[in-house]
C-alpha positions as CSV (number, residue, x, y, z in Angstrom):
1,M,223.0,233.5,59.4
2,K,222.8,229.9,58.2
3,D,220.5,227.7,60.4
4,I,222.3,224.4,60.9
5,R,220.3,223.1,63.9
6,R,219.5,219.5,63.6
7,K,215.8,218.9,64.0
8,V,213.9,215.6,64.5
9,R,210.2,215.3,65.0
10,R,208.9,213.4,68.0
11,T,207.3,210.6,66.0
12,Q,210.6,210.1,64.2
13,T,212.3,209.1,67.5
14,I,210.4,205.8,67.2
15,V,210.5,205.2,63.4
16,P,212.6,205.7,61.4
17,F,215.2,207.4,63.6
18,G,214.7,205.5,66.8
19,V,217.5,203.8,68.8
20,G,220.0,202.4,66.4
21,G,218.7,204.2,63.4
22,I,220.8,206.4,61.1
23,I,219.7,209.9,60.1
24,D,221.2,212.2,57.4
25,I,220.8,215.9,58.0
26,R,222.4,218.6,55.8
27,G,225.2,216.3,54.7
28,E,225.9,215.0,58.2
29,S,225.2,211.4,59.4
30,F,224.2,210.5,63.0
31,V,223.0,207.4,64.8
32,A,220.5,207.4,67.7
33,A,222.0,206.3,71.0
34,D,220.2,203.9,73.3
35,I,217.8,205.0,76.0
36,R,220.5,205.5,78.6
37,S,221.0,208.9,77.0
38,W,217.4,209.9,77.6
39,A,216.8,212.3,80.4
40,K,214.8,211.0,83.4
41,S,212.5,214.0,82.9
42,A,211.2,212.6,79.6
43,E,207.4,212.8,79.3
44,Q,205.5,209.7,80.6
45,V,203.2,208.0,78.1
46,E,200.3,205.9,79.6
47,S,199.3,202.6,78.0
48,P,198.7,199.9,80.6
49,R,197.6,197.2,78.1
50,L,200.7,197.6,76.0
51,A,203.0,197.8,79.0
52,K,201.6,194.6,80.3
53,K,202.1,192.9,77.0
54,L,205.7,194.0,76.7
55,G,206.6,193.4,80.3
56,V,207.8,197.0,81.1
57,E,206.9,199.5,83.7
58,G,205.9,202.2,81.2
59,F,206.8,204.4,78.3
60,R,208.5,207.7,77.8
61,S,208.3,210.2,75.0
62,A,210.9,212.7,73.8
63,P,210.1,216.2,74.9
64,V,209.0,218.8,72.3
65,I,211.0,222.0,72.1
66,P,208.7,225.0,71.5
67,S,209.1,226.7,68.2
68,G,211.8,229.4,68.2
69,K,213.2,228.1,71.6
70,A,215.7,225.6,70.2
71,A,218.7,227.8,70.8
72,Y,217.8,228.2,74.5
73,A,216.7,224.7,75.3
74,T,218.9,222.3,77.2
75,R,219.6,218.8,75.8
76,V,216.8,216.8,77.4
77,G,215.9,214.6,74.5
78,P,217.5,211.5,72.9
79,S,221.1,211.8,71.9
80,Y,222.4,211.3,68.4
81,I,226.1,210.4,67.8
82,R,228.1,211.2,64.7
83,F,228.5,208.1,62.6
84,P,230.4,207.0,60.7
85,K,233.4,208.6,62.2
86,W,235.5,208.3,59.1
87,L,235.0,211.5,57.1
88,F,236.7,212.9,54.0
89,C,237.1,216.3,52.4
90,P,235.4,216.7,49.0
91,Q,238.2,219.0,47.9
92,C,241.5,217.6,49.0
93,R,240.0,214.1,49.5
94,D,241.9,213.6,52.8
95,M,240.2,211.2,55.2
96,Q,239.9,212.0,58.9
97,L,238.9,209.8,61.8
98,W,236.6,212.1,63.8
99,R,236.8,212.2,67.6
100,P,234.2,213.4,70.1
101,D,236.6,216.1,71.4
102,L,236.6,217.7,68.0
103,E,232.8,218.4,68.2
104,V,231.7,222.0,68.5
105,R,228.1,222.8,69.4
106,D,226.1,223.8,66.3
107,K,229.2,223.5,64.1
108,Q,229.6,221.1,61.2
109,P,233.0,219.3,60.8
110,T,235.2,221.1,58.3
111,C,238.5,220.6,56.7
112,G,241.3,222.6,58.2
113,R,243.7,222.2,55.3
114,C,241.6,223.7,52.5
115,T,240.7,227.3,51.9
116,G,237.1,228.1,52.7
117,K,236.9,225.2,55.2
118,P,234.6,222.9,53.2
119,Q,232.3,220.6,55.2
120,L,233.6,217.0,55.7
121,A,231.4,214.3,54.2
122,P,230.8,210.8,55.8
123,M,232.1,207.7,54.2
124,R,229.4,205.8,52.2
125,F,230.1,202.3,53.5
126,I,229.9,200.9,57.1
127,Q,229.9,197.4,58.5
128,V,227.1,195.6,60.3
129,C,226.4,192.0,61.5
130,R,223.5,189.8,62.2
131,A,224.0,190.2,66.0
132,G,223.0,193.9,65.6
133,H,226.5,195.5,65.9
134,M,227.5,198.4,63.7
135,A,230.9,200.1,63.3
136,D,233.1,201.9,60.8
137,I,235.1,199.8,58.4
138,D,238.8,199.8,59.2
139,W,239.8,201.8,56.2
140,R,243.5,201.6,57.1
141,R,243.3,197.9,57.0
142,W,241.3,198.0,53.8
143,A,243.8,200.2,52.0
144,H,246.7,198.0,53.1
145,S,245.0,194.7,52.5
146,K,246.7,194.3,49.1
147,S,250.1,195.5,50.1
148,E,252.9,194.4,47.9
149,G,256.2,195.5,49.5
150,H,257.6,195.2,53.0
151,V,257.1,198.9,53.7
152,Q,253.5,198.8,52.8
153,R,252.8,195.7,54.9
154,Q,254.4,197.3,58.0
155,C,252.8,200.7,57.6
156,Q,250.7,201.8,60.6
157,V,249.9,205.3,59.6
158,R,246.3,206.5,59.3
159,R,246.9,209.2,56.8
160,L,244.4,208.1,54.1
161,R,242.9,209.6,51.0
162,F,239.6,208.8,49.3
163,V,239.8,209.6,45.6
164,A,237.8,209.0,42.4
165,T,239.9,207.8,39.4
166,P,238.8,208.7,35.9
167,E,240.1,205.5,34.4
168,S,237.0,203.4,35.4
169,S,233.5,203.8,36.7
170,G,231.3,202.6,39.5
171,L,233.0,201.3,42.7
172,E,236.1,200.5,40.8
173,A,236.7,204.3,40.4
174,L,236.7,204.9,44.1
175,L,240.1,204.3,45.7
176,V,241.2,204.4,49.4
177,Y,245.0,204.7,49.6
178,C,247.7,205.6,52.1
179,A,249.3,208.9,51.5
180,V,252.6,207.7,53.1
181,C,253.3,204.2,51.6
182,Q,251.0,204.6,48.6
183,A,249.2,201.3,49.3
184,G,245.6,201.4,48.1
185,R,242.5,199.4,47.2
186,T,239.4,200.3,45.3
187,L,235.9,199.7,46.6
188,A,235.2,197.1,43.9
189,G,233.6,194.0,45.4
190,I,233.0,195.6,48.8
191,S,229.4,194.7,48.7
192,Q,230.2,191.0,48.4
193,K,228.9,188.9,51.3
194,N,232.2,187.8,53.0
195,I,234.6,190.4,51.6
196,L,235.4,191.9,55.0
197,K,236.2,188.4,56.5
198,K,238.5,187.7,53.6
199,T,240.2,191.0,54.2
200,G,240.8,190.0,57.9
201,L,238.3,192.3,59.5
202,Q,236.2,191.1,62.4
203,C,233.1,192.4,64.1
204,S,233.9,194.9,66.9
205,G,231.1,193.7,69.1
206,T,230.1,197.3,69.8
207,H,227.5,199.9,69.0
208,P,228.6,203.5,67.8
209,W,227.2,205.2,71.0
210,Q,229.0,203.0,73.5
211,P,231.7,204.7,75.5
212,E,235.2,203.3,75.6
213,F,234.8,201.9,79.1
214,D,231.8,199.7,77.9
215,E,232.9,196.1,77.4
216,A,232.5,194.9,73.9
217,D,230.4,191.8,73.3
218,P,232.3,188.8,72.0
219,C,230.8,188.4,68.5
220,E,231.5,185.6,66.1
221,E,229.2,186.9,63.4
222,T,230.8,187.8,60.0
223,P,230.7,191.5,59.4
224,Q,229.1,192.7,56.2
225,A,229.8,195.9,54.3
226,V,226.7,197.9,53.4
227,Q,225.8,201.4,52.4
228,R,224.8,203.4,55.4
229,G,221.5,204.4,53.8
230,A,220.6,200.8,52.8
231,S,217.3,199.3,53.9
232,N,219.0,196.4,55.7
233,V,221.0,198.5,58.1
234,Y,218.0,199.0,60.5
235,F,214.9,196.9,61.1
236,P,213.0,198.5,64.0
237,I,210.7,196.4,66.1
238,T,207.6,198.3,67.2
239,H,204.4,197.6,68.9
240,S,201.2,199.6,69.1
241,A,197.9,199.6,71.0
242,L,194.8,201.7,70.9
243,D,193.6,203.3,74.1
244,I,190.4,201.4,74.9
245,P,188.4,202.8,77.9
246,A,186.6,200.6,80.3
247,P,183.1,199.3,79.3
248,A,180.2,201.7,80.0
249,G,177.9,201.2,82.9
250,L,180.5,199.5,85.3
251,S,179.6,199.2,88.9
252,E,181.7,201.0,91.5
253,E,183.5,197.8,92.3
254,D,184.2,197.2,88.6
255,E,185.7,200.7,88.3
256,L,187.9,200.1,91.3
257,T,189.0,196.8,89.7
258,Q,189.9,198.5,86.5
259,R,191.9,201.1,88.3
260,V,193.9,198.5,90.2
261,V,194.7,196.1,87.3
262,N,195.6,199.1,85.1
263,H,198.2,200.3,87.6
264,R,201.7,200.4,86.3
265,L,203.0,198.1,89.1
266,W,200.2,195.5,88.8
267,P,202.3,193.2,86.5
268,D,205.2,193.4,89.0
269,F,202.9,192.7,91.9
270,I,201.5,189.6,90.1
271,L,205.1,188.3,89.3
272,S,206.3,189.0,92.9
273,G,204.4,186.0,94.3
274,S,205.1,185.6,98.0
275,S,208.4,187.4,98.0
276,P,209.0,190.1,100.6
277,I,208.6,192.9,98.0
278,S,205.1,191.8,97.4
279,D,203.9,193.6,100.5
280,A,205.4,196.8,99.3
281,F,203.8,196.5,95.9
282,R,200.4,195.8,97.5
283,Q,200.6,198.8,99.9
284,F,201.8,201.2,97.1
285,I,199.0,200.1,94.7
286,A,196.4,200.4,97.4
287,D,197.5,203.9,98.4
288,E,197.6,205.2,94.9
289,C,194.3,203.6,93.8
290,E,192.7,204.6,97.2
291,V,191.4,201.0,97.9
292,P,192.0,198.7,100.9
293,E,195.0,196.3,100.7
294,E,192.6,193.4,101.1
295,F,190.9,194.4,97.9
296,V,194.2,194.4,96.0
297,E,195.1,190.9,97.4
298,T,191.7,189.5,96.5
299,L,192.1,190.6,92.9
300,R,195.6,189.0,92.8
301,R,194.2,185.7,94.1
302,R,191.4,185.8,91.6
303,H,193.9,186.5,88.8
304,V,196.1,183.5,89.9
305,D,193.1,181.2,90.0
306,E,191.9,182.2,86.6
307,T,195.3,181.9,84.9
308,S,196.0,178.5,86.6
309,S,192.7,177.0,85.3
310,T,192.6,178.7,81.9
311,P,195.3,178.2,79.3
312,L,197.0,181.3,78.1
313,P,196.3,182.4,74.6
314,A,198.9,181.3,72.0
315,G,199.3,184.7,70.4
316,S,201.1,187.6,72.0
317,D,198.6,190.0,70.5
318,D,195.4,188.3,71.9
319,D,195.3,190.6,74.9
320,L,195.3,193.6,72.6
321,S,193.2,192.6,69.7
322,I,190.4,191.0,71.8
323,A,189.6,194.3,73.6
324,E,189.9,196.4,70.5
325,W,187.6,194.0,68.5
326,A,185.0,194.0,71.3
327,A,185.1,197.8,71.4
328,F,184.5,198.2,67.7
329,S,182.0,195.4,67.4
330,A,179.8,196.9,70.1
331,P,180.6,200.6,70.2
332,E,177.6,201.3,72.4
333,S,179.0,199.2,75.2
334,V,182.2,201.4,75.5
335,A,182.0,204.7,77.2
336,N,183.2,207.6,75.0
337,S,186.2,209.5,76.3
338,K,188.6,212.2,75.2
339,T,190.8,209.5,73.7
340,F,188.2,207.1,72.2
341,S,185.0,208.3,70.6
342,V,183.2,205.9,68.2
343,R,179.7,205.6,66.8
344,R,177.9,203.1,64.6
345,T,176.9,204.1,61.1
346,H,175.7,202.3,58.0
347,L,176.3,202.0,54.3
348,G,173.1,203.8,53.3
349,I,172.1,201.2,50.7
350,G,168.4,200.9,49.9
351,R,166.3,198.4,47.9
352,E,166.3,200.6,44.8
353,D,170.1,200.7,44.6
354,P,172.1,198.7,42.0
355,E,172.9,195.0,42.4
356,S,176.6,195.7,43.1
357,K,175.7,197.8,46.2
358,Q,173.2,195.1,47.3
359,Q,175.9,192.5,47.1
360,L,178.2,194.7,49.1
361,A,175.6,195.3,51.8
362,V,175.2,191.5,52.2
363,G,178.9,191.1,52.8
364,I,179.4,194.0,55.2
365,S,177.9,193.5,58.6
366,A,178.9,196.7,60.5
367,V,180.5,200.1,59.9
368,V,181.8,202.2,62.8
369,V,183.5,205.6,62.5
370,A,186.0,206.7,65.1
371,D,185.9,210.5,65.6
372,R,188.8,210.3,68.1
373,V,191.3,207.5,68.8
374,R,194.6,207.5,70.6
375,E,197.4,205.1,69.6
376,V,200.6,204.5,71.6
377,R,203.5,203.2,69.5
378,A,206.6,201.8,71.3
379,L,210.0,200.8,70.1
380,Q,211.2,197.5,71.7
381,G,214.4,197.1,69.8
382,F,215.9,196.5,66.4
383,S,217.9,194.1,64.2
384,R,220.4,194.6,61.4
385,Y,221.3,193.0,58.1
386,E,218.3,190.6,58.3
387,P,214.9,191.1,59.9
388,S,214.6,189.2,63.1
389,S,212.5,186.2,63.8
390,D,210.2,186.4,66.8
391,D,212.9,185.6,69.4
392,G,215.8,186.6,67.3
393,E,217.9,183.6,68.5
394,G,217.4,181.1,65.7
395,D,219.7,180.2,62.9
396,E,217.7,182.6,60.6
397,G,217.1,186.3,61.0
398,G,219.0,188.9,62.8
399,R,219.3,189.1,66.6
400,V,217.0,191.5,68.4
401,V,219.0,194.3,70.2
402,S,217.2,196.0,73.1
403,V,216.8,199.8,73.3
404,N,219.0,199.5,76.4
405,T,222.2,197.6,75.3
406,Q,223.6,197.2,78.8
407,A,220.6,196.1,81.0
408,R,217.0,195.0,80.8
409,A,214.9,197.9,79.7
410,Q,212.5,199.0,82.4
411,W,210.7,201.4,80.1
412,L,210.5,201.9,76.3
413,P,210.5,205.0,74.1
414,A,207.1,205.6,72.8
415,V,204.9,208.2,71.1
416,E,201.2,208.8,71.3
417,T,199.2,209.9,68.3
418,Y,195.6,211.1,68.0
419,G,193.5,210.6,64.9
420,E,190.3,209.2,63.4
421,G,189.4,206.1,61.5
422,I,186.9,203.8,59.8
423,F,186.1,200.2,61.1
424,I,184.4,197.7,58.8
425,A,183.3,194.2,59.8
426,V,182.3,191.5,57.3
427,D,179.5,189.1,57.9
428,E,180.7,186.2,60.0
429,E,178.3,183.6,58.5
430,R,179.3,184.5,54.9
431,V,183.0,184.6,55.5
432,S,182.9,181.3,57.4
433,A,181.0,179.6,54.6
434,W,183.5,181.1,52.1
435,E,186.4,179.8,54.1
436,R,185.0,176.2,54.0
437,L,185.2,176.1,50.2
438,P,187.9,173.6,49.2
439,S,189.5,175.8,46.6
440,V,189.8,178.7,49.1
441,R,191.4,176.6,51.9
442,D,193.8,174.8,49.5
443,W,194.9,178.2,48.1
444,T,195.6,179.6,51.6
445,R,197.5,176.4,52.6
446,R,200.0,177.1,49.9
447,I,200.7,180.5,51.4
448,E,200.8,179.0,54.9
449,R,203.5,176.5,53.8
450,N,205.7,179.4,52.8
451,L,204.9,181.0,56.1
452,D,206.0,178.0,58.1
453,A,209.3,177.9,56.2
454,S,210.0,181.6,56.8
455,F,212.1,182.9,59.7
456,K,209.3,185.5,60.2
457,A,206.8,182.8,61.0
458,D,206.7,183.4,64.8
459,R,206.3,187.2,64.3
460,L,203.6,186.9,61.7
461,R,201.8,184.2,63.7
462,G,201.5,186.8,66.5
463,K,199.2,188.7,64.2
464,S,197.4,185.9,62.3
465,G,197.0,183.5,65.1
466,P,198.1,179.8,65.2
467,E,196.5,179.1,61.9
468,L,196.5,181.3,58.8
469,L,192.9,181.8,57.9
470,P,191.8,182.8,54.4
471,R,189.9,185.7,56.0
472,F,193.2,187.2,57.3
473,V,194.8,187.3,53.8
474,M,191.6,188.6,52.3
475,L,191.0,191.3,54.9
476,H,194.7,192.3,54.9
477,T,194.5,192.8,51.1
478,L,191.3,194.7,51.5
479,A,192.9,197.0,54.1
480,H,195.8,197.8,51.6
481,H,193.4,198.6,48.8
482,F,191.2,200.6,51.2
483,I,194.2,202.8,52.1
484,R,195.2,203.3,48.5
485,Q,191.7,204.4,47.6
486,L,191.3,206.6,50.6
487,S,194.4,208.4,49.6
488,Y,192.5,209.6,46.6
489,D,189.1,210.2,48.2
490,S,189.8,211.5,51.7
491,G,192.7,214.0,51.2
492,Y,195.2,212.1,53.4
493,N,198.3,210.7,51.8
494,A,198.8,206.9,52.1
495,A,201.8,207.2,54.4
496,S,199.7,209.0,57.0
497,L,197.2,206.1,57.2
498,R,197.6,202.8,59.1
499,E,195.8,199.5,59.3
500,R,194.7,197.1,62.0
501,V,193.5,193.7,60.8
502,Y,191.2,191.8,63.1
503,A,191.1,188.3,61.6
504,R,193.2,186.1,63.9
505,S,192.5,182.5,64.6
506,H,192.3,181.0,68.1
507,D,193.2,177.7,69.6
508,P,190.5,175.0,69.5
509,G,188.2,175.3,72.4
510,S,189.0,179.0,72.9
511,E,186.2,181.2,74.2
512,F,187.5,184.2,72.3
513,P,185.0,185.5,69.7
514,P,185.9,185.1,66.0
515,Q,187.2,188.3,64.3
516,A,186.6,189.5,60.8
517,G,187.2,193.2,60.2
518,V,189.7,196.0,59.5
519,F,190.3,199.4,61.0
520,I,191.9,202.1,58.9
521,Y,193.0,205.2,60.9
522,T,195.3,208.2,60.7
523,A,198.5,207.9,62.7
524,A,200.3,211.2,62.1
525,G,201.5,212.9,65.2
526,D,200.3,216.4,64.2
527,A,197.1,218.2,63.2
528,E,196.7,216.1,60.1
529,G,195.4,213.3,62.3
530,T,192.2,215.2,63.2
531,L,191.0,216.9,59.9
532,G,187.9,214.7,59.7
533,G,188.5,213.4,56.2
534,L,188.2,209.7,57.2
535,V,185.0,210.2,59.2
536,R,183.4,211.9,56.3
537,Q,184.4,209.0,54.0
538,G,183.1,206.5,56.5
539,Q,179.5,207.9,56.2
540,P,176.9,207.3,53.5
541,P,177.1,207.6,50.6
542,N,180.8,208.1,50.4
543,L,181.9,204.8,51.9
544,V,180.0,202.7,49.4
545,E,181.5,204.5,46.5
546,T,185.0,204.1,48.0
547,L,184.5,200.3,48.5
548,I,183.1,199.8,45.0
549,R,186.0,201.7,43.4
550,L,188.7,199.9,45.3
551,L,187.2,196.5,44.4
552,E,187.1,197.5,40.7
553,S,190.7,198.8,40.8
554,A,191.8,195.5,42.5
555,Q,190.9,193.6,39.3
556,W,193.9,194.8,37.3
557,C,197.5,195.7,37.7
558,S,200.0,197.2,35.3
559,Q,202.2,194.2,35.8
560,D,199.5,191.7,34.9
561,P,199.5,188.8,34.0
562,L,202.8,188.4,35.9
563,C,201.3,189.8,39.1
564,A,197.9,188.0,38.9
565,D,199.5,184.6,38.0
566,S,202.3,184.8,40.6
567,T,202.9,181.8,42.8
568,G,205.2,183.6,45.2
569,R,206.4,187.2,45.7
570,S,208.3,189.3,48.2
571,L,210.5,188.0,51.0
572,A,210.0,184.2,51.5
573,N,207.2,184.2,48.8
574,L,204.7,185.3,51.4
575,N,202.6,187.2,48.8
576,R,200.8,186.0,45.7
577,A,198.9,188.5,43.5
578,A,200.3,191.6,45.1
579,C,203.0,194.0,44.0
580,H,204.1,197.7,44.3
581,A,201.9,198.6,41.3
582,C,198.6,197.4,42.8
583,T,198.7,196.5,46.5
584,L,201.9,197.2,48.5
585,L,202.0,200.3,50.8
586,P,204.6,202.4,52.5
587,E,206.2,200.4,55.4
588,T,204.7,202.8,58.0
589,C,201.2,201.7,56.9
590,C,201.4,198.0,57.2
591,E,201.6,196.2,60.6
592,I,203.3,193.0,59.1
593,D,205.8,194.3,56.6
594,N,203.7,194.1,53.4
595,S,203.4,190.3,53.8
596,L,200.5,187.8,53.4
597,L,198.7,189.7,50.6
598,D,196.8,188.3,47.7
599,R,194.2,190.0,45.4
600,T,192.9,186.6,44.3
601,L,191.2,186.0,47.7
602,L,189.6,189.4,47.5
603,I,188.2,189.5,44.0
604,G,188.7,185.9,42.7
605,D,189.9,184.3,39.5
606,G,189.0,181.3,37.4
607,E,190.2,178.9,40.1
608,V,189.4,180.6,43.4
609,P,186.2,182.5,44.2
610,G,187.1,185.8,45.9
611,F,185.0,186.9,48.8
612,F,183.8,190.0,47.0
613,R,183.5,188.4,43.6
614,G,179.7,189.0,43.5
615,V,180.2,192.7,44.0
616,V,182.8,192.9,41.2
617,Q,180.7,190.9,38.7
618,A,177.6,193.0,39.3
619,A,179.6,196.2,39.0
620,L,181.1,195.0,35.6
621,E,177.6,194.2,34.3
622,E,176.3,197.6,35.4
623,S,179.2,199.3,33.6
624,A,178.6,197.3,30.5
625,G,174.9,198.1,30.6
626,A,175.6,201.8,30.9
627,V,177.9,201.7,27.9
628,D,175.2,200.0,25.8
629,L,172.7,202.6,26.7
630,T,175.0,205.4,25.5
């Protein structure tokens, strides 16, 4: 018997098949409904730091159905709705507007007119808008949009056919026509920007999963026709955080403090102020944390005093990156736990080693391997047609649609992954001196000017800080080449690795410590996350060989000199010497959409000295010497 069950992995419910995402399975097309369709019994995912940052009560994860039990499991996970609803038969080419009442459990839609009942195929094109709405194209309106006679203009029948004509090729060969009045129109020009508006079609103001009784949003955006598998149909907005335990050696009072401030209702208690509900929050937190109510109230007063006298950090990621940077910079100060186990190691370079390794040892100040890390990744929302700016309400970029399209989301869908990783910190004195070089600062300012003009500026500033430092671009590029090289050396494929760049700037006068490091870790939600390949590569002598090889490979690209001499690449010219042939990674690897990359700041050129230029030059001289000896 043919197995036609639709299966989605748990990690895929966040990206790429999270709320609003389209998934194709066995010739069928579905869209993930919002979190109102999730069962209340969904598994809880704990991440107090991330919940505080996003302003939600917590996170939930889709339940896992045990192997072989799918046929007996009830529907407790997220719902996926058939979309687009316009289907056609590949044999008779009749089009059918599918309805929910036609759905049969574990049955594919078939044509009732043809012998053999062939499976119906979804239409290739749909319509989306910058406000995040998505709907079927009104194909009846499209077919009659070039009507010639009175009969065709007055036809209201939905009996359509989708045929391919042999007289032409491409979209011109695809024709949608009415089987009654014979009015028709090809798909030629359907990808033009305002073609639907010229045809008289407007945005429906709805999402595919909304029931009929849901009121449509009044939308004035121009709908655009796109292919349902196009990359601009869905831009998920995700956030992630590592599970960092409390510092080791805390006193009993400090442990109680950590327990209270990490409570899921602590943010609500802080925001409640002197309202009547504040007493209920205080009592509930005190009971669950087993502390007196006076202790909880004292902590809140202390928090209010500190926040009123100290300005809040400018970046939204400060509260996350600061704790993670402190944990990796001083691993001995953090208590190992089941979800976070790190230890300091070294490069293993001695005085008798070659000059290239000596230069590398001077630039690298710390190496830490993480035998066990836990990451929580949450989906906050999505945008369509264009990536969103930080708030999604400006003139540029798409509008952010929440995972709950009818009310404020109290919780977010999330997934937790376990893995391992390598943390590398560069020497602060050397990188600060390198950043003060006029050529380096001028080169980075050119990238920053493009960043300021981009609608992604607010979102990228959340990672880089208020000022784009040369170290951020350099370390981000290092992280990409590190992942590419590890995919050869460690046994992991590049898509299963992720980066975290610690190089953000802070406001003047800030007491936050400077950051200069990268963390490369596995992020797959299965056994591949704990195979030990990264930990092995992070120990001597493997790590040195990996770093030398990635710096040597960064010197050239198959698209040079076009790549090396580039003055602007990718969206909004946010990259310089970086392309798919040398630096870019799968979208799941990079935390800022493959932006702010430049090999020049890593290895240098005739105009700008790269931070690791000394290592590269020494390695070239050693290679040349080895050739002469042979």
